[in-house]
CSV table of C-alpha atoms in Angstrom, one decimal:
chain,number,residue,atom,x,y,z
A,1,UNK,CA,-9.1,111.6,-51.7
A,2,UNK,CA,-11.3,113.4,-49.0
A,3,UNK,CA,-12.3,116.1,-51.6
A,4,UNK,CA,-13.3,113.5,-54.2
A,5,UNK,CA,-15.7,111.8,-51.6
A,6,UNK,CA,-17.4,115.1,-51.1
A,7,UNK,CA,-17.7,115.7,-54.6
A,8,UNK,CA,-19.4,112.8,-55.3
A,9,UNK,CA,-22.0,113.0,-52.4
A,10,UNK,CA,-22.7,116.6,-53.0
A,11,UNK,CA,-23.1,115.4,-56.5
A,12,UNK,CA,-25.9,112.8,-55.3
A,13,UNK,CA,-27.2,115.1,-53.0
A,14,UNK,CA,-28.0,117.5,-55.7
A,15,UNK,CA,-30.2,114.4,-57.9
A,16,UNK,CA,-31.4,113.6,-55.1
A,17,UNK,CA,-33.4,117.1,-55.0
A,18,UNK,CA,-33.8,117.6,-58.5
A,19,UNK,CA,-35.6,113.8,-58.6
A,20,UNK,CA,-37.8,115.4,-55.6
A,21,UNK,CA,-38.3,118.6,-57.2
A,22,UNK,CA,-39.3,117.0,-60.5
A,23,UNK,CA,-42.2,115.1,-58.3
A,24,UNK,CA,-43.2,118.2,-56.9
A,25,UNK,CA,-43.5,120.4,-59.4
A,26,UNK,CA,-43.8,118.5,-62.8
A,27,UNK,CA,-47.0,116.3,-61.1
A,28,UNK,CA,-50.0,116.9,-63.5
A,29,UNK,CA,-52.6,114.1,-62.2
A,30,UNK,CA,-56.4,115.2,-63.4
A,31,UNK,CA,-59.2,113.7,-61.3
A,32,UNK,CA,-62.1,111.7,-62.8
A,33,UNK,CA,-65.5,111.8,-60.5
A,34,UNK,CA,-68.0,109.6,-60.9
A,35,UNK,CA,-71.3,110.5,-59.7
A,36,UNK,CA,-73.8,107.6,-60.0
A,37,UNK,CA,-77.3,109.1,-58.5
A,38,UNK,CA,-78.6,106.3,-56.5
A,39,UNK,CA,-76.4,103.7,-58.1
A,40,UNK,CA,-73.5,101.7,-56.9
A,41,UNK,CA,-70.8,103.9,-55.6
A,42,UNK,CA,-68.0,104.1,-57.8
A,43,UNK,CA,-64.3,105.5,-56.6
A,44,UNK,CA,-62.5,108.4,-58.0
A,45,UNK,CA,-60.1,107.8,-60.7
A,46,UNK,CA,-56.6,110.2,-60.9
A,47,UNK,CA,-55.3,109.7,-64.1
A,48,UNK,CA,-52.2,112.1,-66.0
A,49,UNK,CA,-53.0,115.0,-67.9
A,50,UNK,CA,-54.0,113.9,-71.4
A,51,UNK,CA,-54.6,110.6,-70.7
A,52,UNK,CA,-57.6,108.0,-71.1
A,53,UNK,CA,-59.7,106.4,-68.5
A,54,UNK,CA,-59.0,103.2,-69.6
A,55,UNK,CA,-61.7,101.4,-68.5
A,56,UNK,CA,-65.4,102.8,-68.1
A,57,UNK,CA,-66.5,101.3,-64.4
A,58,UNK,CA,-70.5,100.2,-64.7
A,59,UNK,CA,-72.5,100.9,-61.7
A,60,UNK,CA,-75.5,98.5,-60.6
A,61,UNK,CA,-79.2,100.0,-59.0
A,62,UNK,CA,-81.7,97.8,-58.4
A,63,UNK,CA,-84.6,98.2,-61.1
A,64,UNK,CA,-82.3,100.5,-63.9
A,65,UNK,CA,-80.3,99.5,-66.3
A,66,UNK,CA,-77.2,101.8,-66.4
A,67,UNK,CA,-76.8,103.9,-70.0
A,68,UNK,CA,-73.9,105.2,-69.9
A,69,UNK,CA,-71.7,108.0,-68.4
A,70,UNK,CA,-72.6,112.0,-69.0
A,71,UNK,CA,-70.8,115.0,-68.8
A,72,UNK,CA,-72.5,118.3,-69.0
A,73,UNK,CA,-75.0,116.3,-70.9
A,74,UNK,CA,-73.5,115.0,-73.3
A,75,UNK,CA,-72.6,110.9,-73.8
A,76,UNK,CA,-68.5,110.7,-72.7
A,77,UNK,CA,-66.3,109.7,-75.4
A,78,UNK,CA,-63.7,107.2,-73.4
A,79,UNK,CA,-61.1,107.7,-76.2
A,80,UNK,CA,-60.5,111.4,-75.4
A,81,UNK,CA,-58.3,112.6,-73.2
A,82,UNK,CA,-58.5,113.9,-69.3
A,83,UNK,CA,-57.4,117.5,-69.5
A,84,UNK,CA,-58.8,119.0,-66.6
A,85,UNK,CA,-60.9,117.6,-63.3
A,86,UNK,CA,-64.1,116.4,-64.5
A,87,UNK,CA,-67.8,115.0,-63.0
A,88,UNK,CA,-69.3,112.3,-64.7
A,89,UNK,CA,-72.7,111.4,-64.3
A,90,UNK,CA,-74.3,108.0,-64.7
A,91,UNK,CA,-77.8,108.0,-66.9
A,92,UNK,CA,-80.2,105.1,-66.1
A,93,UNK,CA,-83.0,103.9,-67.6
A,94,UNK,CA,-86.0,101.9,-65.3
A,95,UNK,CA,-86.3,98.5,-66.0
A,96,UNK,CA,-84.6,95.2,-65.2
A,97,UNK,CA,-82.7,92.4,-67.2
A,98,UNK,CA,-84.0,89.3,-68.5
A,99,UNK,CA,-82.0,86.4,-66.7
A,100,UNK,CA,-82.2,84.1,-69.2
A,101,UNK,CA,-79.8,86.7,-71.8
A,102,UNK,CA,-77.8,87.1,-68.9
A,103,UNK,CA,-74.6,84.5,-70.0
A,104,UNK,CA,-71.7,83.6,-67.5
A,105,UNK,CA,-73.2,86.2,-64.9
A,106,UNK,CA,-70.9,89.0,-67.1
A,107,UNK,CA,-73.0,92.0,-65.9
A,108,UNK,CA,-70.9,93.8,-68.4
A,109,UNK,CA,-71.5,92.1,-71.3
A,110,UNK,CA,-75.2,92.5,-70.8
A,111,UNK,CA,-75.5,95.7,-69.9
A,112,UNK,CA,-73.8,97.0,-73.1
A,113,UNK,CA,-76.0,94.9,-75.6
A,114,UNK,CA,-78.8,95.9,-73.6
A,115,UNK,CA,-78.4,99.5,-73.9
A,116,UNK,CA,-77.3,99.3,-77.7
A,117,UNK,CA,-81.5,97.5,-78.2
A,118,UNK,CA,-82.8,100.3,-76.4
A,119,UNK,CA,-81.2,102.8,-78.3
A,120,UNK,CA,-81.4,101.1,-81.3
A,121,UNK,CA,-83.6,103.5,-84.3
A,122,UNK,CA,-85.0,102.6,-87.5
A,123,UNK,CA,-85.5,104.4,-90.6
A,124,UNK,CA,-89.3,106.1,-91.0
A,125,UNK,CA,-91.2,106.2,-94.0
A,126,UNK,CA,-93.8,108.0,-95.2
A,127,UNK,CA,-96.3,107.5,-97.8
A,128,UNK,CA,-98.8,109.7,-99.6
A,129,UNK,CA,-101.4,112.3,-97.5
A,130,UNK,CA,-104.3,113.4,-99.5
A,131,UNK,CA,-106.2,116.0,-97.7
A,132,UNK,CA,-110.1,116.4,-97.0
A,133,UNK,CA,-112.5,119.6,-95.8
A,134,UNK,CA,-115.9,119.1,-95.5
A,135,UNK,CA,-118.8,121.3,-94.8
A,136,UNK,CA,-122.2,120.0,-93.9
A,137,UNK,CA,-125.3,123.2,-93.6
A,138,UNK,CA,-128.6,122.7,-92.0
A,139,UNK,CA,-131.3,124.8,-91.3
A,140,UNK,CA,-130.2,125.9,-88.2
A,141,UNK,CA,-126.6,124.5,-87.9
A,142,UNK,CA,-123.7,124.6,-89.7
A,143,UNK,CA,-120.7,122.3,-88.7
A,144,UNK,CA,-117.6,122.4,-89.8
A,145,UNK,CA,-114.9,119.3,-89.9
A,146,UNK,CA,-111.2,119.1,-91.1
A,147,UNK,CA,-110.0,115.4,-91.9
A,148,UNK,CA,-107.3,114.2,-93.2
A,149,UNK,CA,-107.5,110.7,-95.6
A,150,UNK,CA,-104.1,109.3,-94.9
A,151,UNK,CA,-103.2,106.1,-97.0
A,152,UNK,CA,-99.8,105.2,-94.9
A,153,UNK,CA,-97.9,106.5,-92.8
A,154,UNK,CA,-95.1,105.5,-90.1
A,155,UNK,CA,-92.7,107.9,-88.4
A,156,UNK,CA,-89.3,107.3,-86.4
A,157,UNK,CA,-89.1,106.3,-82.9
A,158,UNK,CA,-89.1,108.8,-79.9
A,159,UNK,CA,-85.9,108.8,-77.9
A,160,UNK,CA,-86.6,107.1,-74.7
A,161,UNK,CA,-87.1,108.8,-71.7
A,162,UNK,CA,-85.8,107.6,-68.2
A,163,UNK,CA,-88.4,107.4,-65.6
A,164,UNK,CA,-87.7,109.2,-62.3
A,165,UNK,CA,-87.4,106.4,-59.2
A,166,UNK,CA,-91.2,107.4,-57.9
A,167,UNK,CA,-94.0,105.7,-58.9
A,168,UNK,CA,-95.4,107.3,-62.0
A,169,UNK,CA,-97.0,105.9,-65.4
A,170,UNK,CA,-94.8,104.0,-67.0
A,171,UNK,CA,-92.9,105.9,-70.2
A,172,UNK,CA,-91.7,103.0,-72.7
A,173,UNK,CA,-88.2,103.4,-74.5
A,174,UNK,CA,-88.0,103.9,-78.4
A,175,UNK,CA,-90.6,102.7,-80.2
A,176,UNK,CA,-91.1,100.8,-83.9
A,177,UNK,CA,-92.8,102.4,-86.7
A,178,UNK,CA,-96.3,100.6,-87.0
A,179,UNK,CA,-99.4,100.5,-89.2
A,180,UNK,CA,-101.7,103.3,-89.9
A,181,UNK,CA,-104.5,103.1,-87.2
A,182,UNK,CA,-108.2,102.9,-87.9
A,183,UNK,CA,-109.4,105.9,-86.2
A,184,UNK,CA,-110.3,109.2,-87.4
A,185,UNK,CA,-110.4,112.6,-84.5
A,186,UNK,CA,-112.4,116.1,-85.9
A,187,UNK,CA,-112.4,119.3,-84.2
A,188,UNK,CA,-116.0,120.2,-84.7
A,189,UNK,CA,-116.8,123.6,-84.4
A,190,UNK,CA,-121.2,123.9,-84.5
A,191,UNK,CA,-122.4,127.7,-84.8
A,192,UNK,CA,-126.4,127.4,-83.7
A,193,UNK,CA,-129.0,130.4,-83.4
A,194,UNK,CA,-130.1,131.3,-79.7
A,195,UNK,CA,-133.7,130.7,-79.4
A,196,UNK,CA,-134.2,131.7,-75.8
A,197,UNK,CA,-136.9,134.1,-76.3
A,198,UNK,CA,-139.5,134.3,-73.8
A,199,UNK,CA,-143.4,133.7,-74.7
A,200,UNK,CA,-144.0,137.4,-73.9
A,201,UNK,CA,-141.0,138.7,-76.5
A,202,UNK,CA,-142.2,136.5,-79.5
A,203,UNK,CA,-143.8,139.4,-81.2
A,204,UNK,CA,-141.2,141.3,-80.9
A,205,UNK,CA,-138.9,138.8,-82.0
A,206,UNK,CA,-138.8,140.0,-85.6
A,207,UNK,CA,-137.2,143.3,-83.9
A,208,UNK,CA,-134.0,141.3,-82.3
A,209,UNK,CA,-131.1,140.4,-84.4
A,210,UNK,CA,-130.1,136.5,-84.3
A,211,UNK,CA,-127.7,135.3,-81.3
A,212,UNK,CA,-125.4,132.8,-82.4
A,213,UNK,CA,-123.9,130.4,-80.0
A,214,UNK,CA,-120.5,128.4,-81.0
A,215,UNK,CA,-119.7,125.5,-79.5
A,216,UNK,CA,-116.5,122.8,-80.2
A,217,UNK,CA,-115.4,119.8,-79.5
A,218,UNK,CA,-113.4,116.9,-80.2
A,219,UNK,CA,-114.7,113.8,-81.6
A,220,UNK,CA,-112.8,110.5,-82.0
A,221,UNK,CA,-114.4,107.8,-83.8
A,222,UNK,CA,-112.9,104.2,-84.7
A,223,UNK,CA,-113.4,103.6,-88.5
A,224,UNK,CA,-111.4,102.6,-91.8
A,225,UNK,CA,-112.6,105.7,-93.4
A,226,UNK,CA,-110.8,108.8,-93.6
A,227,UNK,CA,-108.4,108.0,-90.8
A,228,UNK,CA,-106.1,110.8,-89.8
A,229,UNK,CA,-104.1,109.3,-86.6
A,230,UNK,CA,-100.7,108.4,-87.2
A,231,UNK,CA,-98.6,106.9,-84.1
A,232,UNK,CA,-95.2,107.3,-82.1
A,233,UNK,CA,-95.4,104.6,-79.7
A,234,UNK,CA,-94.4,101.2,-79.5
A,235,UNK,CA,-96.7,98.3,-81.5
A,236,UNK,CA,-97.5,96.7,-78.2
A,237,UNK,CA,-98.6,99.5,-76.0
A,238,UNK,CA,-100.9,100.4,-79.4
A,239,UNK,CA,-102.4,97.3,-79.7
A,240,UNK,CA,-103.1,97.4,-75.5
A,241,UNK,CA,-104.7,101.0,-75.9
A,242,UNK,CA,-106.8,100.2,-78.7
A,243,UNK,CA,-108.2,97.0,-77.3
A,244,UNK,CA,-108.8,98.3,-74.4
A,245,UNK,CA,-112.0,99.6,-72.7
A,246,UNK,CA,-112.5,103.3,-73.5
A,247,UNK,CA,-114.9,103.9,-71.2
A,248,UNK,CA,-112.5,103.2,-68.6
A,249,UNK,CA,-110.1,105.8,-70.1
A,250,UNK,CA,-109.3,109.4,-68.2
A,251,UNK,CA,-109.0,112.1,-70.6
A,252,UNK,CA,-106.9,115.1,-69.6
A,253,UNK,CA,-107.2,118.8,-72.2
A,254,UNK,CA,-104.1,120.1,-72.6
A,255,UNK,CA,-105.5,122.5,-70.5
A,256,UNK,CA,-105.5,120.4,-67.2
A,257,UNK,CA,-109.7,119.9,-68.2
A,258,UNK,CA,-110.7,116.4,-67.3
A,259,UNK,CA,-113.3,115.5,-70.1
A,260,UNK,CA,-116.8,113.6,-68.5
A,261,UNK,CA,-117.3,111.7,-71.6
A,262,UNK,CA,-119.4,108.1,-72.9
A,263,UNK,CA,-119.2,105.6,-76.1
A,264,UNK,CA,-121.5,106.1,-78.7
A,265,UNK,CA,-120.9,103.5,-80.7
A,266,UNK,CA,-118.2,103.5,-82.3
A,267,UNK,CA,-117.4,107.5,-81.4
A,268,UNK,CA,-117.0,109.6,-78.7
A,269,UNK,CA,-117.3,113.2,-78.2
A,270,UNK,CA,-114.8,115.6,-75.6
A,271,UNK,CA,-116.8,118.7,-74.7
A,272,UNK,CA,-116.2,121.3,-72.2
A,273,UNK,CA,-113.4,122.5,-73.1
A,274,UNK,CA,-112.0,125.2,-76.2
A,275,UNK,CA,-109.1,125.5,-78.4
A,276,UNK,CA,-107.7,122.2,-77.6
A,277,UNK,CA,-104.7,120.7,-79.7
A,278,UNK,CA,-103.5,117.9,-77.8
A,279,UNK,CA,-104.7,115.8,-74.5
A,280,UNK,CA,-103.6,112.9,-72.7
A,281,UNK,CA,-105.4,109.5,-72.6
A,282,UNK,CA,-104.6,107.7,-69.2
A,283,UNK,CA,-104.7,104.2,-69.7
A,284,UNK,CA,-104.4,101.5,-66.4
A,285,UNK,CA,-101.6,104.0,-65.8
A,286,UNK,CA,-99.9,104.3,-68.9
A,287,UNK,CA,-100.1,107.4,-70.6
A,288,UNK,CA,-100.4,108.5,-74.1
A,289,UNK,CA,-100.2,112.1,-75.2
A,290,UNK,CA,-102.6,112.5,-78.7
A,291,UNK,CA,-101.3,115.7,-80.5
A,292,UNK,CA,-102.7,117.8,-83.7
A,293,UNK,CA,-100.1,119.2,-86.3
A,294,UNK,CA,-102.2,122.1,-87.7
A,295,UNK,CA,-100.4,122.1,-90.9
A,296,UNK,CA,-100.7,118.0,-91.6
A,297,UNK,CA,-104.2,118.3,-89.8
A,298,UNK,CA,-103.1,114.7,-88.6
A,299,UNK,CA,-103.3,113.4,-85.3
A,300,UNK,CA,-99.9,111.5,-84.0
A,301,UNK,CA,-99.8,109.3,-80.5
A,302,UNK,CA,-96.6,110.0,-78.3
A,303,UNK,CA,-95.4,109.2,-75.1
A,304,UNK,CA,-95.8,112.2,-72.6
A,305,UNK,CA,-92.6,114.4,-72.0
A,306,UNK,CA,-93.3,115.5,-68.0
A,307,UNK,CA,-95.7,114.6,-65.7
A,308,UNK,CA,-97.2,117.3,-63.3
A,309,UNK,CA,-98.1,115.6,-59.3
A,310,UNK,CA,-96.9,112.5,-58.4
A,311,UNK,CA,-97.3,109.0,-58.0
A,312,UNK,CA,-100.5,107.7,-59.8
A,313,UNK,CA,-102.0,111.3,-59.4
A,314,UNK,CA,-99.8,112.5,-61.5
A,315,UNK,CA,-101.1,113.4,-65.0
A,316,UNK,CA,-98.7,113.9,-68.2
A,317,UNK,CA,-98.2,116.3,-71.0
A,318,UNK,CA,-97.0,116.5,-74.6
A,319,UNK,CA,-93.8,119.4,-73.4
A,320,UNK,CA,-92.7,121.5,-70.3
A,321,UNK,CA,-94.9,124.6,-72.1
A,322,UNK,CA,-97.6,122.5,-71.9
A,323,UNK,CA,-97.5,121.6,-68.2
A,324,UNK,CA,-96.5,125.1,-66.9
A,325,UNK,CA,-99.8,126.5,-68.0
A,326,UNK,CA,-102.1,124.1,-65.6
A,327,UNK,CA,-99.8,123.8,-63.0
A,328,UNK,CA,-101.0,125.1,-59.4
A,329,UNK,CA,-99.2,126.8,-56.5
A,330,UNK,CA,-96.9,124.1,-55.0
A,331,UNK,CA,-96.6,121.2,-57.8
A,332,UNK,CA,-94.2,119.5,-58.7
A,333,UNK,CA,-93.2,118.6,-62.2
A,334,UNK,CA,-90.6,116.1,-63.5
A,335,UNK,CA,-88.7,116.0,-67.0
A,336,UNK,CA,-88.8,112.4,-68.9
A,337,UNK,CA,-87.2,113.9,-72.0
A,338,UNK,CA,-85.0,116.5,-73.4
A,339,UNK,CA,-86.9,119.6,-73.5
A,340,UNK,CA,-86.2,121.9,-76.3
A,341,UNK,CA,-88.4,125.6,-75.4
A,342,UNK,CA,-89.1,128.1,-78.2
A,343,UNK,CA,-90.0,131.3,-76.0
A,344,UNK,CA,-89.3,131.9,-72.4
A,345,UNK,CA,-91.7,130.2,-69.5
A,346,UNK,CA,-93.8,132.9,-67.9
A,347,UNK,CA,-94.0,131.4,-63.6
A,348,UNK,CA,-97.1,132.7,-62.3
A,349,UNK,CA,-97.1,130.4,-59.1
A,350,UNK,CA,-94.2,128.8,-57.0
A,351,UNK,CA,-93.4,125.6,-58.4
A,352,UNK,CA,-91.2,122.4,-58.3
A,353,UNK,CA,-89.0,121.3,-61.6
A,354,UNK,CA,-87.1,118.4,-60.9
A,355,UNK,CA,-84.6,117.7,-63.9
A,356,UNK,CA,-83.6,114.4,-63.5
A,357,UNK,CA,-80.3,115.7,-65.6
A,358,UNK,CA,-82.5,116.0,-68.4
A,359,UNK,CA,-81.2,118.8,-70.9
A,360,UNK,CA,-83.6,122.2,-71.6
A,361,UNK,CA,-82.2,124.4,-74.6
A,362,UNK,CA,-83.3,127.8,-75.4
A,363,UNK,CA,-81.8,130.1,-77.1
A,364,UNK,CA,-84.4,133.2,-76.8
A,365,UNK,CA,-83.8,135.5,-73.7
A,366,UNK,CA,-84.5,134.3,-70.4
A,367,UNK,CA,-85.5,130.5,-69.4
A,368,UNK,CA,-87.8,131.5,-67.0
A,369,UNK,CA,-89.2,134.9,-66.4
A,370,UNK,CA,-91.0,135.0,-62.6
A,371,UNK,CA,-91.7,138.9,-63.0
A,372,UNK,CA,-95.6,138.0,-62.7
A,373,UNK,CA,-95.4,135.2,-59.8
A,374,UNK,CA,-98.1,135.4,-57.5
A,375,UNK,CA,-96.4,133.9,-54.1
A,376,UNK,CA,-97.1,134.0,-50.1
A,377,UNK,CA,-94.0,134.3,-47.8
A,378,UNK,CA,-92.7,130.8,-47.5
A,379,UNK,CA,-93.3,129.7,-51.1
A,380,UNK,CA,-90.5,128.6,-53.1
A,381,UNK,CA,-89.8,128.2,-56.3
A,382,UNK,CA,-86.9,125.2,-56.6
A,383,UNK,CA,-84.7,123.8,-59.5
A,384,UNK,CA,-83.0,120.6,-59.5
A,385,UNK,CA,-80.9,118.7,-61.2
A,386,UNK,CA,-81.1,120.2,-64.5
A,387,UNK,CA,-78.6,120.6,-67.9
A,388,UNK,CA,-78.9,123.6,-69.1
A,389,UNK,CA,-78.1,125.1,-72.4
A,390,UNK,CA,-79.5,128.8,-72.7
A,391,UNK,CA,-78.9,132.6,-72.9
A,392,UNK,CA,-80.1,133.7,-69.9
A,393,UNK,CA,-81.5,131.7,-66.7
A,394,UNK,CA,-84.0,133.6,-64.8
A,395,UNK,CA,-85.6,136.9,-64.7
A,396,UNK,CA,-87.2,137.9,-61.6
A,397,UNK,CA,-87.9,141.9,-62.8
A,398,UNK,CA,-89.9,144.5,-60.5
A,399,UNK,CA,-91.1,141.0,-58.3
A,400,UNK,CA,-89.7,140.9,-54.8
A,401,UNK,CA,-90.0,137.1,-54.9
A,402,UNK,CA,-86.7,136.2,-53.3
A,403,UNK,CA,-87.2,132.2,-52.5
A,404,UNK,CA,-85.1,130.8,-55.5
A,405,UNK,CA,-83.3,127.4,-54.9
A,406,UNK,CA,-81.0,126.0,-57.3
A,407,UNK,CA,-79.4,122.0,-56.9
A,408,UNK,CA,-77.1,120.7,-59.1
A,409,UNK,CA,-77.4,122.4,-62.0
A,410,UNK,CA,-74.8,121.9,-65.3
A,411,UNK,CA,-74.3,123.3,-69.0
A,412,UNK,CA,-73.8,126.5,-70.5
A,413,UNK,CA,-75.3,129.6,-69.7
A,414,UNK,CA,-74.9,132.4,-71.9
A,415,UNK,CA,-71.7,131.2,-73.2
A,416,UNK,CA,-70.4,130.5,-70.0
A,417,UNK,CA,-69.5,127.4,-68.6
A,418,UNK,CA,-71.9,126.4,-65.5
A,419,UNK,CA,-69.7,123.4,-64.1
A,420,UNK,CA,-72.2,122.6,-61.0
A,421,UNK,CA,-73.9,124.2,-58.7
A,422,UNK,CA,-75.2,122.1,-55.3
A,423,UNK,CA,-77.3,123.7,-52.7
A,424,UNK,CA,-77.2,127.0,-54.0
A,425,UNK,CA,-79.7,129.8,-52.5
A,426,UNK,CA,-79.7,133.1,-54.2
A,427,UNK,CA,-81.0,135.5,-51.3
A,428,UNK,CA,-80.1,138.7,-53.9
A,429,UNK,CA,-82.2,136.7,-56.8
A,430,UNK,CA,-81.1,140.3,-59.1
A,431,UNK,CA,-78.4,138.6,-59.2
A,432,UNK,CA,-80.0,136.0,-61.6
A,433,UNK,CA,-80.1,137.9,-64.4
A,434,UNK,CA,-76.9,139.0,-65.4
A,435,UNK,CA,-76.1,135.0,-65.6
């Protein structure tokens, strides 16, 4: 009877451990972090391997409304599977809600149908372009003009960018296609003969060959005929720009030149500055980015992409290319958009990029190439809070320029999976390209 006792609790014994065992080594719990930059803090989820999330938590900060949840990004699909320990971070865009759509205080509720208006596109349409060249010959000038007549046109609406939580000019989300616009902008291009002889040399004058001088510029005029301007922005902020007093306007080249300009009438005239295809107009704050397609020789309106300084003396460009070229020793400038690069940025000058978990893709050689940069001993040239999605990072070459910081930093490099990186300093900076 004794022996059949200790059977049966060595028999429990042994369950006993195999239970315990089972916990210990069969546990597959995947962690979901939830990263809400500046928002409401939201607590860690452990879910099993393979399961959902099943429900998406909605952080709250005070002038955003919250878009949605990002991993290297890229919108999270809630209906997949947790695999693996994953970060996701929380995209806002600036703004607040209207109370009165706000129903039973169900900050969910709103917060979804808000987001879905935002990101809400229509279908763009596009009606005939009949093209015009004109050449008008003086006696001692010859202009040349490129217009385009353009009978109708609308495009599709600009993603919208989310504004960084400084004071800048305010970036409006996706915009509705509207009417053609009553405005026509020429580059004018005036070749003229140098007359600058001297009393004394006029006899010999005969004996010198002609000096031509070339000048351009950039005229805009507001008429119904042979309109060429075409526009990406919102109905609203177009009717406020074009009502609005142009003198008051700043005008920024795309060149960093600020044009010194006045209304003639119903046209005025940007001169100073060469080879110009698109320039900002700076509007009580707002900015507006007016850029020339070369092959449609049409002008379209679009909200900037960065801005370059901050607070209100900060001044906005059409692209990251754009902004790189003006930017001085010690700027600083932000992303409001997806940035998608064709060639690799040449760095001349320490520099600030602050990502704002905005996404850069290129897929030609090195991001950025800081071979040429031109830098004193405690210059830096800093990165943060960037997606990637490139070949290769940076190049740094034959410089000895060593001060590279790196914060939080996601994507793909090179094919290679760049979960995060936080407060990274590269003191070995050859080290950066063989990313």
């Amino acid at each position: 009877m004794e022996k059949i006792k200790e059977l049966r609790m060595t028999l429990v014994i042994l369950l006993v451990g195999v239970f315990f065992l089972s916990g210990c080594f069969f546990n597959d719990d995947k962690t979901v972090t939830f990263k809400t930059n500046g928002g409401s803090e939201i607590k860690n989820m452990v879910v099993k391997s393979g399961s959902k999330v099943k429900e998406a938590p909605i952080p709250v900060k005070e002038g955003y409304i919250f878009e949605g949840w990002y991993l290297d990004g890229e919108e999270y699909n809630f209906d997949d599977g947790v695999e693996e320990d994953i970060t996701l971070v929380a995209k806002w865009i600036k703004g607040s809600f209207n109370e009165e759509k706000i129903e039973n205080d169900n900050l969910e509720t709103t917060t979804t149908t808000t987001t879905k208006e935002i990101t809400s596109t229509s279908k763009a349409t596009t009606k005939k372009v009949v093209k015009k060249k004109t050449t008008t010959t003086t006696k001692s000038t010859t202009t040349t003009t490129t217009t385009t007549t353009t009978k109708a046109v609308t495009t599709a609406p600009v993603n919208p960018p989310i504004v960084p939580d400084i004071d800048v000019p305010e970036i409006k989300p996706n915009p509705e296609p509207v009417e053609v616009i009553d405005m026509k902008i020429e580059i004018i291009k005036e070749t003229e003969e140098d007359n600058a002889f001297e009393d004394e040399d006029l006899e010999n004058k005969e004996d010198k060959p002609d000096e031509l001088k070339e000048t351009e510029y950039i005229k805009i005029t507001r008429t119904k005929k042979d309109v060429n301007v075409k526009s990406d922005i919102d109905s609203e902020d177009l009717a406020k720009l074009l009502k609005s007093d142009v003198e008051k306007w700043m005008i920024v080249s795309s060149n960093g030149y600020v044009y010194d300009f006045k209304l003639n009438g119903d046209a005025i005239a940007l001169k100073g500055d060469r080879n110009v295809l698109s320039f900002t107009v700076i509007n009580e704050s707002e900015s507006y980015i007016f850029d020339y397609n070369e092959d449609t020789l049409e002008w379209t309106i679009k909200y900037p992409t960065v801005s370059v300084g901050v607070g209100l003396n900060s001044i906005c460009y059409k692209d990251l290319e754009t902004a790189i070229k003006v930017m001085k020793s010690g700027d600083t400038v932000r992303l409001l958009k997806d940035q998608e690069i064709v060639d690799n940025l040449k760095i001349t000058v320490p520099i600030k990029i602050e990502g704002d978990n905005y996404k850069i893709t290129n897929k030609k050689g090195y991001l950025f190439d800081l071979e040429e940069i031109k830098f004193n001993k405690n210059d830096e040239f800093v990165v943060n809070n960037l997606v990637l999605d490139v070949d290769s990072f940076i190049y740094v070459g034959k410089s000895k320029f060593a001060s590279i910081i790196l914060n939080n930093l996601s994507g793909n490099i090179k094919g290679n999976k760049l979960d995060k990186l936080e407060n990274g300093e590269f003191e070995n900076t050859n080290l950066l390209q063989h990313f």
